[in-house]
Coordinates of C-alpha atoms and ligand atoms in Angstrom, one line a residue:
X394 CA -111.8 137.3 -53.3
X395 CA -112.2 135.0 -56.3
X396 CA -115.4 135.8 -58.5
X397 CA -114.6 134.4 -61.5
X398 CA -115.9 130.7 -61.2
X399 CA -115.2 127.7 -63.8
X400 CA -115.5 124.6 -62.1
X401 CA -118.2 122.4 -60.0
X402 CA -117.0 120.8 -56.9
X403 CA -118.5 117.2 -57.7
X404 CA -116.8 113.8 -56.1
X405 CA -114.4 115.7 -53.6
X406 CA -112.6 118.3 -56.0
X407 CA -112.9 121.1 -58.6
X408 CA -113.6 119.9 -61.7
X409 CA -114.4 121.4 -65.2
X410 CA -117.7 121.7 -66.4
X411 CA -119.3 119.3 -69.5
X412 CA -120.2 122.3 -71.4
X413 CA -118.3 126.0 -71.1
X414 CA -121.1 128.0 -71.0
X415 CA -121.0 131.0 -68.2
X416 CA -123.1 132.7 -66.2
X417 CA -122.5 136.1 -65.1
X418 CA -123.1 137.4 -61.7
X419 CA -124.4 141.0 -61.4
X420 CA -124.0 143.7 -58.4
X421 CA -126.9 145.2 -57.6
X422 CA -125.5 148.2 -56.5
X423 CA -123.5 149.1 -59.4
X424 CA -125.0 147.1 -62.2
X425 CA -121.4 145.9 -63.1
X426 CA -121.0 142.1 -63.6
X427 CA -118.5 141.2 -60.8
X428 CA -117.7 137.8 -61.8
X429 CA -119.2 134.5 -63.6
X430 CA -119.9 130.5 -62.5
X431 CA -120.4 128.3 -64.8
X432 CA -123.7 127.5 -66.4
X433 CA -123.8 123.2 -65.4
X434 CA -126.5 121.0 -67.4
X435 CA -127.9 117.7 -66.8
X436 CA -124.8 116.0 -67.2
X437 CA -122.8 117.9 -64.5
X438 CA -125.8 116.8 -62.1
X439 CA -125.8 113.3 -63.3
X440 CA -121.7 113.1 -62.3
X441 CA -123.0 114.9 -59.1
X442 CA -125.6 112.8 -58.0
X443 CA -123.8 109.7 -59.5
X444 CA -120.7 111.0 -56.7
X445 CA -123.2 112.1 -54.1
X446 CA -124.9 108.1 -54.0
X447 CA -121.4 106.2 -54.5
X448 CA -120.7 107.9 -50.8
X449 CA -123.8 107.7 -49.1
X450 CA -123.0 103.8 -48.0
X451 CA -119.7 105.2 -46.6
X452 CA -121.0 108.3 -45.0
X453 CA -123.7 106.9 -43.6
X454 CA -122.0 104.3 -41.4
X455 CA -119.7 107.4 -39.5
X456 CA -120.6 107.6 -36.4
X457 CA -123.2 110.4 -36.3
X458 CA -121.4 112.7 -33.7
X459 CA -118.1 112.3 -35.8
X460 CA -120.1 113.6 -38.7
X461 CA -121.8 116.6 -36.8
X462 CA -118.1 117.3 -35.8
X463 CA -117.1 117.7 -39.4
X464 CA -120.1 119.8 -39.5
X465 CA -119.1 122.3 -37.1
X466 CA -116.0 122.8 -38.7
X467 CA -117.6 124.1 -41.9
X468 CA -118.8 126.9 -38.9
X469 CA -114.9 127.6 -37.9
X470 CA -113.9 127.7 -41.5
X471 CA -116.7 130.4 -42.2
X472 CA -116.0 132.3 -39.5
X473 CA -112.0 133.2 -40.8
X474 CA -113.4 133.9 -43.6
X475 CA -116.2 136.3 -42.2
X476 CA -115.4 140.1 -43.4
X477 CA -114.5 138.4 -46.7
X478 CA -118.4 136.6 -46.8
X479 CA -120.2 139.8 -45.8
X480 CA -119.1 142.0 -48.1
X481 CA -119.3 139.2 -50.9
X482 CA -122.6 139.0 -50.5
X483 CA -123.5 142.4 -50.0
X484 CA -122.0 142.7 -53.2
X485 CA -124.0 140.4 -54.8
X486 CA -127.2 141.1 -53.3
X487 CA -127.1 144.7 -52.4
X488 CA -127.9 143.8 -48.1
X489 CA -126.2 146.4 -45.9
X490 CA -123.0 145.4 -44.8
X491 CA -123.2 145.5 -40.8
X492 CA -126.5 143.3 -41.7
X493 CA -124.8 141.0 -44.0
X494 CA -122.3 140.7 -41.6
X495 CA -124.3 139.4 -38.6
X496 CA -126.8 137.7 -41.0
X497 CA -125.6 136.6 -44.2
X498 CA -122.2 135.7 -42.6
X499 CA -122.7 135.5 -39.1
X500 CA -126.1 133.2 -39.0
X501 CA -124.8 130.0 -41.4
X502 CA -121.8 129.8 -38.5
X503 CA -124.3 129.4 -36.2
X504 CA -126.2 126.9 -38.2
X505 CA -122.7 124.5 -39.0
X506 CA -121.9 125.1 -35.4
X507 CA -124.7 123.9 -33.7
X508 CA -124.8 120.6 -35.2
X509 CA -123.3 119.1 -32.2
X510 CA -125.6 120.2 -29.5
X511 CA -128.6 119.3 -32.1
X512 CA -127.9 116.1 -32.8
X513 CA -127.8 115.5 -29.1
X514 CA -131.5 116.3 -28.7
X515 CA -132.8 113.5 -31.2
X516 CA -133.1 110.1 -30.4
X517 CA -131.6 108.0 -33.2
X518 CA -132.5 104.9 -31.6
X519 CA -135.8 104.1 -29.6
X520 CA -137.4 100.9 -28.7
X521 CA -141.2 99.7 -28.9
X522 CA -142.0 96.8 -27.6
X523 CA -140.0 94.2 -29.5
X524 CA -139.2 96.9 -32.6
X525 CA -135.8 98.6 -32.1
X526 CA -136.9 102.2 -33.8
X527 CA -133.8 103.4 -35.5
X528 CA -133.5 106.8 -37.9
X529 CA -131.6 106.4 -40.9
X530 CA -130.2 109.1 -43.6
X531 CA -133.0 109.7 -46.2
X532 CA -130.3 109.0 -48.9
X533 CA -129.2 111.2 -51.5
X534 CA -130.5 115.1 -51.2
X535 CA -131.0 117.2 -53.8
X536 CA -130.6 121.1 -52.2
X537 CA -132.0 124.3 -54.1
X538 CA -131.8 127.1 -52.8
X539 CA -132.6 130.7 -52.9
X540 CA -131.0 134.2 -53.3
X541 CA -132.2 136.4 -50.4
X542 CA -130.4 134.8 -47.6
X543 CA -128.4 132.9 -49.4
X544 CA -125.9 130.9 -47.3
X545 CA -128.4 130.8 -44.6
X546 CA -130.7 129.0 -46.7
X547 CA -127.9 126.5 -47.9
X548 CA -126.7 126.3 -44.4
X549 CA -130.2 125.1 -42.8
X550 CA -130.3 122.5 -45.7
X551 CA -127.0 121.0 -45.9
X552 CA -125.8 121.3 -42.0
X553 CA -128.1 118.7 -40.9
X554 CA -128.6 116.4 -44.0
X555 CA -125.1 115.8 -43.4
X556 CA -125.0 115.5 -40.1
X557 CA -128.0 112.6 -40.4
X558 CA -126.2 111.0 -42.7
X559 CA -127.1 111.8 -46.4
X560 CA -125.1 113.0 -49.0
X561 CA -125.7 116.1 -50.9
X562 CA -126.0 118.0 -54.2
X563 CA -126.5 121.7 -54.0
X564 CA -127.9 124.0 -56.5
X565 CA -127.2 127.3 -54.8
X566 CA -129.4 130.7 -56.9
X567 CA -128.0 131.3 -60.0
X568 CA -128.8 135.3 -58.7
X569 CA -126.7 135.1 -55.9
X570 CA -124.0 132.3 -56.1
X571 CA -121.1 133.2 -55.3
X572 CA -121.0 132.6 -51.6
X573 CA -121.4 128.7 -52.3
X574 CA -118.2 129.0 -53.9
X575 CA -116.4 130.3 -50.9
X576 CA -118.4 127.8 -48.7
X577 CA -117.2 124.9 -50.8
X578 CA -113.6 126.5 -50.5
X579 CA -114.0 125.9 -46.5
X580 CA -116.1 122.2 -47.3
X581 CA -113.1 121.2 -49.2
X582 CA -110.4 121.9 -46.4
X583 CA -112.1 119.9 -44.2
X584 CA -111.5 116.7 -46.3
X585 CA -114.3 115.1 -46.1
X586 CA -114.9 112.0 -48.2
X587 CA -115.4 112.6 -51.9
X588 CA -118.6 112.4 -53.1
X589 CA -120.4 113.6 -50.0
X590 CA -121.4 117.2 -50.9
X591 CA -121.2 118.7 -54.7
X592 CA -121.6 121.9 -55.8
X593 CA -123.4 122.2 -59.5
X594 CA -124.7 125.9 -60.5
X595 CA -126.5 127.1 -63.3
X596 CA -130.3 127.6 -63.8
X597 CA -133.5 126.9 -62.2
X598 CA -134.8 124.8 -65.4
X599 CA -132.1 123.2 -66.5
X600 CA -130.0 122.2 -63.4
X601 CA -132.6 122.6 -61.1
X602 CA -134.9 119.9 -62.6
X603 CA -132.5 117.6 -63.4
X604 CA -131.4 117.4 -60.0
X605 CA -135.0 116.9 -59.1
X606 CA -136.1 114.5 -61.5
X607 CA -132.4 112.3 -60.8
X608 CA -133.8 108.8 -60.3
X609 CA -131.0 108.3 -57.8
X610 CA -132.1 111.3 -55.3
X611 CA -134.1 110.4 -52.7
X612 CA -135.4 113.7 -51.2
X613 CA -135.6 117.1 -52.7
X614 CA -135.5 120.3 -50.5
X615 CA -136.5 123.5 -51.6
X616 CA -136.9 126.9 -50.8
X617 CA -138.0 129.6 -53.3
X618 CA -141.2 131.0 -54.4
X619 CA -144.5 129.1 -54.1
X620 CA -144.6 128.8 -57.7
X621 CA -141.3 127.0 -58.3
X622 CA -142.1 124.4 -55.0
X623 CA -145.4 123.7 -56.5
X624 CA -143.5 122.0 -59.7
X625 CA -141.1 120.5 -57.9
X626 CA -143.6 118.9 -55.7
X627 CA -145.3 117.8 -59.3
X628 CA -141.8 115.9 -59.6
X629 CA -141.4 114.7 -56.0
X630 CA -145.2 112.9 -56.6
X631 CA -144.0 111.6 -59.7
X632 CA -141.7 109.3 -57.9
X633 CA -142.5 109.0 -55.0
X634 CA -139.9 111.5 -53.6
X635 CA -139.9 113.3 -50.0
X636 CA -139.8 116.6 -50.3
X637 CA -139.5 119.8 -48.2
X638 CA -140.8 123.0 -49.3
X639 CA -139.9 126.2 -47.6
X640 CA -142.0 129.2 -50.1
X641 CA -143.5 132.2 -49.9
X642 CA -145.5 134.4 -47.2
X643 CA -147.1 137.3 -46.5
X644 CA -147.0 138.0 -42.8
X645 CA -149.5 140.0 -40.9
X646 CA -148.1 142.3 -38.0
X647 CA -151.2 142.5 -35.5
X648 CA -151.0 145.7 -33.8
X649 CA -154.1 145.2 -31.1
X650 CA -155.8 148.6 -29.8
X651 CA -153.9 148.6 -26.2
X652 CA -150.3 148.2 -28.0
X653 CA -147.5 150.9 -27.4
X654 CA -148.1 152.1 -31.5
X655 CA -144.8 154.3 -31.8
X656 CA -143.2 150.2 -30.6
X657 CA -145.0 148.3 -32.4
X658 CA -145.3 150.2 -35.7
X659 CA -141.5 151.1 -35.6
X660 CA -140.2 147.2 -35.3
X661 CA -143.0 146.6 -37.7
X662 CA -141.4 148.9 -40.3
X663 CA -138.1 148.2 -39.6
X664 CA -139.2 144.4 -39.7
X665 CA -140.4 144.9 -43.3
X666 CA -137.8 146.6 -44.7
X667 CA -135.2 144.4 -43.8
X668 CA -132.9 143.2 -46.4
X669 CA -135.4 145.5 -49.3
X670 CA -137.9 143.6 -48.2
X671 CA -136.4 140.1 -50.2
X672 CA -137.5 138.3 -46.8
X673 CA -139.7 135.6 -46.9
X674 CA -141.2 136.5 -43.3
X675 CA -141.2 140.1 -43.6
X676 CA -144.7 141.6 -41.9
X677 CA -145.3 143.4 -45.5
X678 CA -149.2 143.5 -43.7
X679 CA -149.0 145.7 -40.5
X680 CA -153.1 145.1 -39.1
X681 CA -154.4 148.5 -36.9
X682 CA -157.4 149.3 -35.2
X683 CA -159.3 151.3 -37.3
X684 CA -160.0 153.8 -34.4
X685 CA -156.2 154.3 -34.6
X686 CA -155.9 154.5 -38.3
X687 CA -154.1 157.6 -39.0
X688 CA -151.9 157.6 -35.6
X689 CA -150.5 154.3 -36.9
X690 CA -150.0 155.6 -40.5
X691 CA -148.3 158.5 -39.5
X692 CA -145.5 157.0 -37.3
X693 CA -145.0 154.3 -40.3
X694 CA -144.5 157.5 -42.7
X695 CA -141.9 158.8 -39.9
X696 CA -140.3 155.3 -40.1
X697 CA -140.1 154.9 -43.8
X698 CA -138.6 158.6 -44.3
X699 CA -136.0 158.1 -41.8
X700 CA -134.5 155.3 -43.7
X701 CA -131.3 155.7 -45.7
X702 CA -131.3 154.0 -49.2
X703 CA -128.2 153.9 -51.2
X704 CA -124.5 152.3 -51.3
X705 CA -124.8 149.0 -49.0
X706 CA -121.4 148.9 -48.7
X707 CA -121.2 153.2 -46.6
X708 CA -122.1 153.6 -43.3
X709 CA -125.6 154.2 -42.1
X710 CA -127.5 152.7 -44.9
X711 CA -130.4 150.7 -44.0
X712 CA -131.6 150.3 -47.3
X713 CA -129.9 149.0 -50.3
X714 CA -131.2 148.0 -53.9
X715 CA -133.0 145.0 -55.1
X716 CA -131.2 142.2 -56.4
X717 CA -132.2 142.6 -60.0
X718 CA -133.5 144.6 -62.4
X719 CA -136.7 142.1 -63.2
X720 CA -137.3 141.9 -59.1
X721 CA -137.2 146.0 -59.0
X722 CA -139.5 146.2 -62.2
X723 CA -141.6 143.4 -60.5
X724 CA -142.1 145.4 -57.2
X725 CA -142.6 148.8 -59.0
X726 CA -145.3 147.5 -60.9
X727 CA -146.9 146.1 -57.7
X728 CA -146.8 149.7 -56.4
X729 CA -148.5 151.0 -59.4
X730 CA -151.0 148.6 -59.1
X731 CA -151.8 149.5 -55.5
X732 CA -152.7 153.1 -56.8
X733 CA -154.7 151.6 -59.3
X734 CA -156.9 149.6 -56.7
X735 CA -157.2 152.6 -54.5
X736 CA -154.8 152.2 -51.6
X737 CA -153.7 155.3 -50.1
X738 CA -149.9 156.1 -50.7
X739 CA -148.3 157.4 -47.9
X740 CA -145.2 158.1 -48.8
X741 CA -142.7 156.2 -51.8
X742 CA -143.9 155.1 -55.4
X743 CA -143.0 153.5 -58.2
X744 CA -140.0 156.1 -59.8
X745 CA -136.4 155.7 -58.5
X746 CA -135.5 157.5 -55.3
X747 CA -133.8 160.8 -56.0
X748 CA -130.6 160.6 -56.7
X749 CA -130.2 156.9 -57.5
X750 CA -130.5 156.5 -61.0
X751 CA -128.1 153.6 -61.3
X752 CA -128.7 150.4 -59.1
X753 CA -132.0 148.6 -58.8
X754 CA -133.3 151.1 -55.8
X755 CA -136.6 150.9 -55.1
X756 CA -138.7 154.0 -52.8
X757 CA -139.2 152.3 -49.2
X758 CA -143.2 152.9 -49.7
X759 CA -146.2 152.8 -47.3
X760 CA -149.8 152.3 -48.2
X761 CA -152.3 152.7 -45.9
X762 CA -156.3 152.4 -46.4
X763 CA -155.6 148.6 -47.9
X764 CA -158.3 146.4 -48.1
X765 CA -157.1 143.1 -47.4
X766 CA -158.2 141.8 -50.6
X767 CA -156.0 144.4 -53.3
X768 CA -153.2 142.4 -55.0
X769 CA -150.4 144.6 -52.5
X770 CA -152.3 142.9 -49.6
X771 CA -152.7 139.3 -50.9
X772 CA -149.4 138.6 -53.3
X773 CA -146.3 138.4 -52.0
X774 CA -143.9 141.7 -53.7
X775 CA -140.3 141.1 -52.0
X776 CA -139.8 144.6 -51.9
X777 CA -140.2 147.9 -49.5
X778 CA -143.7 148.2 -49.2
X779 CA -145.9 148.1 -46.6
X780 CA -149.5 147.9 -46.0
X781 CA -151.2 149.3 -43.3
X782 CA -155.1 147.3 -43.3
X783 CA -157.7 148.8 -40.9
X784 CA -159.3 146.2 -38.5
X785 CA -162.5 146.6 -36.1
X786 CA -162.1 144.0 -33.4
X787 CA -159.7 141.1 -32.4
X788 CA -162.1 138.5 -34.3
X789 CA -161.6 140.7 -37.4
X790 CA -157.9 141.1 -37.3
X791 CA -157.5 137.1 -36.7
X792 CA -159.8 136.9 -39.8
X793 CA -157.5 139.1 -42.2
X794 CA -154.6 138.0 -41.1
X795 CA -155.8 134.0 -41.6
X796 CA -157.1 135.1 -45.5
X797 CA -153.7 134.8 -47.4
X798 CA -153.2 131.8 -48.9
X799 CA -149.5 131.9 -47.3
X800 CA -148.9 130.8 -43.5
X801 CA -145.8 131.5 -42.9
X802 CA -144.9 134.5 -39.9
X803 CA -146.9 137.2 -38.5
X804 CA -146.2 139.4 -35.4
X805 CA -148.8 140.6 -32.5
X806 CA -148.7 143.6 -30.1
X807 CA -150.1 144.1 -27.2
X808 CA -150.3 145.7 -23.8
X809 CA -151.6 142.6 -22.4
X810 CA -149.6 139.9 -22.7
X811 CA -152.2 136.8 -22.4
X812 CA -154.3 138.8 -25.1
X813 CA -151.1 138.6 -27.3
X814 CA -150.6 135.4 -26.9
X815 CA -154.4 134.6 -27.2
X816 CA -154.2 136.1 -30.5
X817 CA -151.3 134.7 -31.4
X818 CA -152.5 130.7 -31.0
X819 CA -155.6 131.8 -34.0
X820 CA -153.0 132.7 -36.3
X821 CA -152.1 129.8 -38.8
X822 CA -148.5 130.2 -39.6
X823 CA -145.6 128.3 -38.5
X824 CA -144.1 131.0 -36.6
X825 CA -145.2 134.4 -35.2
X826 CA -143.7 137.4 -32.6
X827 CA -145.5 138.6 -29.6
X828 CA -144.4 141.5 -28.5
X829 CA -140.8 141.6 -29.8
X830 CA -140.0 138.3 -29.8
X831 CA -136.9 137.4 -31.6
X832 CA -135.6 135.3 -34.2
X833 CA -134.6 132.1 -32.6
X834 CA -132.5 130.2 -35.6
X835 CA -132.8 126.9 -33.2
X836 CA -136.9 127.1 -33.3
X837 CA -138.7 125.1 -36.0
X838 CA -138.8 127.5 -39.5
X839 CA -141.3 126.6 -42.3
X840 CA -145.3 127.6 -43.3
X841 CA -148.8 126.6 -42.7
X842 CA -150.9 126.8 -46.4
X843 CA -148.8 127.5 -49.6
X844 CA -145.9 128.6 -47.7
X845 CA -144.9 125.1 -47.5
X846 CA -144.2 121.6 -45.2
X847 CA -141.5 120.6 -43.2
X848 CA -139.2 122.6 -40.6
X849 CA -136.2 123.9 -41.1
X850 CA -133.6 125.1 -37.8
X851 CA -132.7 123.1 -34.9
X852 CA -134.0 119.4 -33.9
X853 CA -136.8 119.8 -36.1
X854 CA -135.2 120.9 -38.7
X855 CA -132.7 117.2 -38.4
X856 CA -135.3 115.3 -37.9
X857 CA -136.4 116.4 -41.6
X858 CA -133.6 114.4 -43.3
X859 CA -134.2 111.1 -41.2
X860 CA -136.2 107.7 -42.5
X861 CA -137.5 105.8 -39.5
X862 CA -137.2 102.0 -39.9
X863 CA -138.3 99.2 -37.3
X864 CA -136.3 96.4 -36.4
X865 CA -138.4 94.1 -35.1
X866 CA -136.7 91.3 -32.9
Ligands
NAD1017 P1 -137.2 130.7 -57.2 O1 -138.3 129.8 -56.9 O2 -137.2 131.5 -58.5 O3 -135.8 130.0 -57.2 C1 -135.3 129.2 -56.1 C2 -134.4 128.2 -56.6 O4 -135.1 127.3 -57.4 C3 -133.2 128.7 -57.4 O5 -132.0 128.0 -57.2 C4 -133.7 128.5 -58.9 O6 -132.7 128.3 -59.8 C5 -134.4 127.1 -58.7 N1 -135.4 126.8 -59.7 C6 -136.1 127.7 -60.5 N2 -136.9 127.0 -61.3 C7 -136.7 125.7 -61.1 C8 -137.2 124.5 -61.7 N3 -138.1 124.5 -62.7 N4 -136.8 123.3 -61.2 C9 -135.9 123.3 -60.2 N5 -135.3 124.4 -59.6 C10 -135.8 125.6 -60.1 O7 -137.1 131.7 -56.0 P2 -136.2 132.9 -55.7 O8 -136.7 134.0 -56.6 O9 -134.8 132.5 -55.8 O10 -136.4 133.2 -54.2 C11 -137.4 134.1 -53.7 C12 -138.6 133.2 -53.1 O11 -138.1 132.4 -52.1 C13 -139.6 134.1 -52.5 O12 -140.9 133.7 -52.9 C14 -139.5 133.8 -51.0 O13 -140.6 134.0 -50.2 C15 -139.0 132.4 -51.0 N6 -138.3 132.2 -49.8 C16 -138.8 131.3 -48.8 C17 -138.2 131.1 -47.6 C18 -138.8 130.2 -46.6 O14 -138.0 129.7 -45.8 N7 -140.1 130.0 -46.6 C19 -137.0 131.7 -47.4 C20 -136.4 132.5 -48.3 C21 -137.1 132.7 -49.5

């Protein structure tokens, strides 16, 4: 596995930097740099974007299943390279392996593979009246994505822009970025014209925002913190730019008083935790009756102590470190500051777990007596904690759940299915469970509020990276 990164893949092949600065990639785990990509600047996304729009009147005239075919092979490329993914970006992010494996390796396939069948469901040609309605490629994208679920995030981005049509630049996380290299291994086998996907790295101000700000790209797509897509929609407004922002949440798990609590409350748990909690839909709010208060908090303290923090990379651990120092400081100071407010700590807290001194491990950690309005219960911590918030009626658990200013997931249980689903219509987020419903990575993805626009994942997600023009005859 190659970790040591000097070159950009711009215009159909690996090319050198303008500058030689490096970046180095840490492991989480160890805190041992494990390899280094280069730090790109404004020129490198100037060649980039330059390569990306010199293609677009090529790429764009492919027939659009040919393209989705290309597409899909990115999927068969990935998956020979599976065991070789997983454990690259466990390393790099800290995820369990049997879940990096299924998730961080496994989901992208899915993504490149499905093109195909996706593109089938969209009409790129309609007719009203005398206009012949046809959908066009947006033009040249600009991609930046993420660190939590990295190649998953790149996948849902590039996948269809390509299959519509566009040509890309990517800006992968500088956090996690190594994965984009091996991706753009498997892009580059495939032979696809030059120009139509690059690869620039390096940071969030410099590369980032010159990508963003590139006269020549036509749409931006995002996702990353609420912060970040707010100044990149600044940009987009600037010129004029379509732009799709996929941010932040903070998802309420409604647990309603007729729900099977040791179910609900163990997926709920389990739900949070996943990945350390660096999940944008995590349910980090878990709603209860308050009638049921301390039943609820004492199978979420069962929950949390059965998990297994440590080495990502042995056997049975469901819970590795954060992916940086700054994020684990960032989430232990959110713990403290749930003390402060007077939440009630269940179990965790803001020192290292025993026995971990060296990786950036956090305490999986439950508080429960949280009013809905302490900072644990409103901002969004990307790290184990839960909150367990005490409701009185169905009215008043729609009501907490609806104050965040994010609107992204959320989860309801109940015995009754028709109440769940009931419930589940008053909630204003783009997605939400109902009794155990699972992630469906062909469903429309994306937030209500500050959690963003657009919709990522299957048909919808396509029809993102289309214009619409009328012909009119
Ligand atoms: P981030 O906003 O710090 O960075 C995301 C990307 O933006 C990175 O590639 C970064 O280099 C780049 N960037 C940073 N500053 C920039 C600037 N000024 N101009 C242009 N690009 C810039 O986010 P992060 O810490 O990498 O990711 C965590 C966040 O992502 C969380 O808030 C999480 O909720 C969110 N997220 C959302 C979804 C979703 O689909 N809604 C999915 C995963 C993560």
């Amino acid at each position: 596995m190659n970790t040591e990164r000097d070159e950009l893949f711009i215009d159909g092949a690996w090319t050198s930097p303008s500058g030689s600065q490096t970046m180095p990639v840490e492991n989480p785990t160890t805190e041992d740099v494990m390899g280094h990509i280069p730090e790109g600047d404004a020129q490198d996304v100037d060649r980039a974007v330059k390569a990306a729009a010199g293609a677009l009147d090529e790429w764009s005239q492919v027939p659009a299943e040919e393209r989705a075919a290309y597409v899909a092979k990115i999927a068969e490329g990935l998956a020979a390279r599976q065991t070789e993914l997983a454990e690259l970006v466990t390393g790099e992010l800290g995820m369990p392996i049997n879940w990096s494996n299924m998730i961080q390796a496994g989901l992208p396939q899915l993504t490149f593979g499905s093109m195909p069948d996706v593109l089938s469901q969209v009409a790129l040609e309609e007719e009203i009246g005398n206009a012949l309605v046809v959908r066009e490629p947006r033009g040249v994208v600009a991609a930046i994505t993420p660190w939590n679920y990295p190649l998953h995030q790149i996948a849902l981005k590039i996948a269809p822009a390509l299959t519509a049509g566009n040509t890309v630049v990517l800006k992968p996380s500088e956090v996690v970025p190594l994965n984009a290299f091996l991706l753009f291994e498997v892009i580059e086998e495939l032979g696809l014209p030059a120009g139509v996907v690059n690869l620039v790295t390096g940071t969030g101000p410099v590369v980032g925002q010159a990508l963003a700000e590139h006269s020549l790209v036509d749409m931006i797509t995002f996702t990353g913190s609420t912060g970040t897509g707010k100044r990149l929609g600044e940009v987009a407004a600037r010129q004029v730019k379509r732009i799709a922002l996929e941010l932040g949440g903070k998802s309420a798990n409604i647990i309603l008083d007729d729900a099977d609590l040791e179910q609900a409350v163990g997926a709920g748990v389990f739900n949070c935790y996943l990945n350390s909690s660096q999940t944008c839909i995590a349910q980090t709010r878990m709603l209860v009756p308050e009638s049921r208060l301390d039943e609820a908090t004492d199978i979420a303290l069962t929950n949390a102590q059965a998990q297994v923090v440590g080495d990502p990379m042995a056997e049975g651990t469901t819970l590795g470190p954060l992916v940086s120092a700054a994020q684990r400081d960032r989430v232990r100071n959110y713990i403290d500051k749930g003390v402060a407010e007077g939440a009630t700590l269940v179990t965790g807290g803001s020192e290292a777990p025993e026995g971990l001194d060296k990786g950036y491990f956090v305490q999986p950690t439950v508080f429960t007596n949280v009013s809905n309005d302490m900072t644990i219960a409103q901002e969004e911590i990307f790290g184990p904690v839960l909150s367990i918030i005490p409701y009185r009626d169905d009215d008043h658990a729609v009501e907490i759940a609806n104050d965040s200013q994010y609107g992204l997931s959320g989860a309801v249980w109940s015995g009754d299915d028709d109440r769940a689903m009931g419930v589940a219509r008053r909630i204003r987020t783009g997605q939400i469970e109902v009794n155990g419903g699972s992630f469906n990575p062909m469903a429309p993805f994306g937030g209500y509020k500050q959690s963003g626009h657009g919709r990522e994942a299957g048909k919808f997600g396509l029809e993102e990276f289309f214009e619409v023009k009328a012909i009119l005859r």
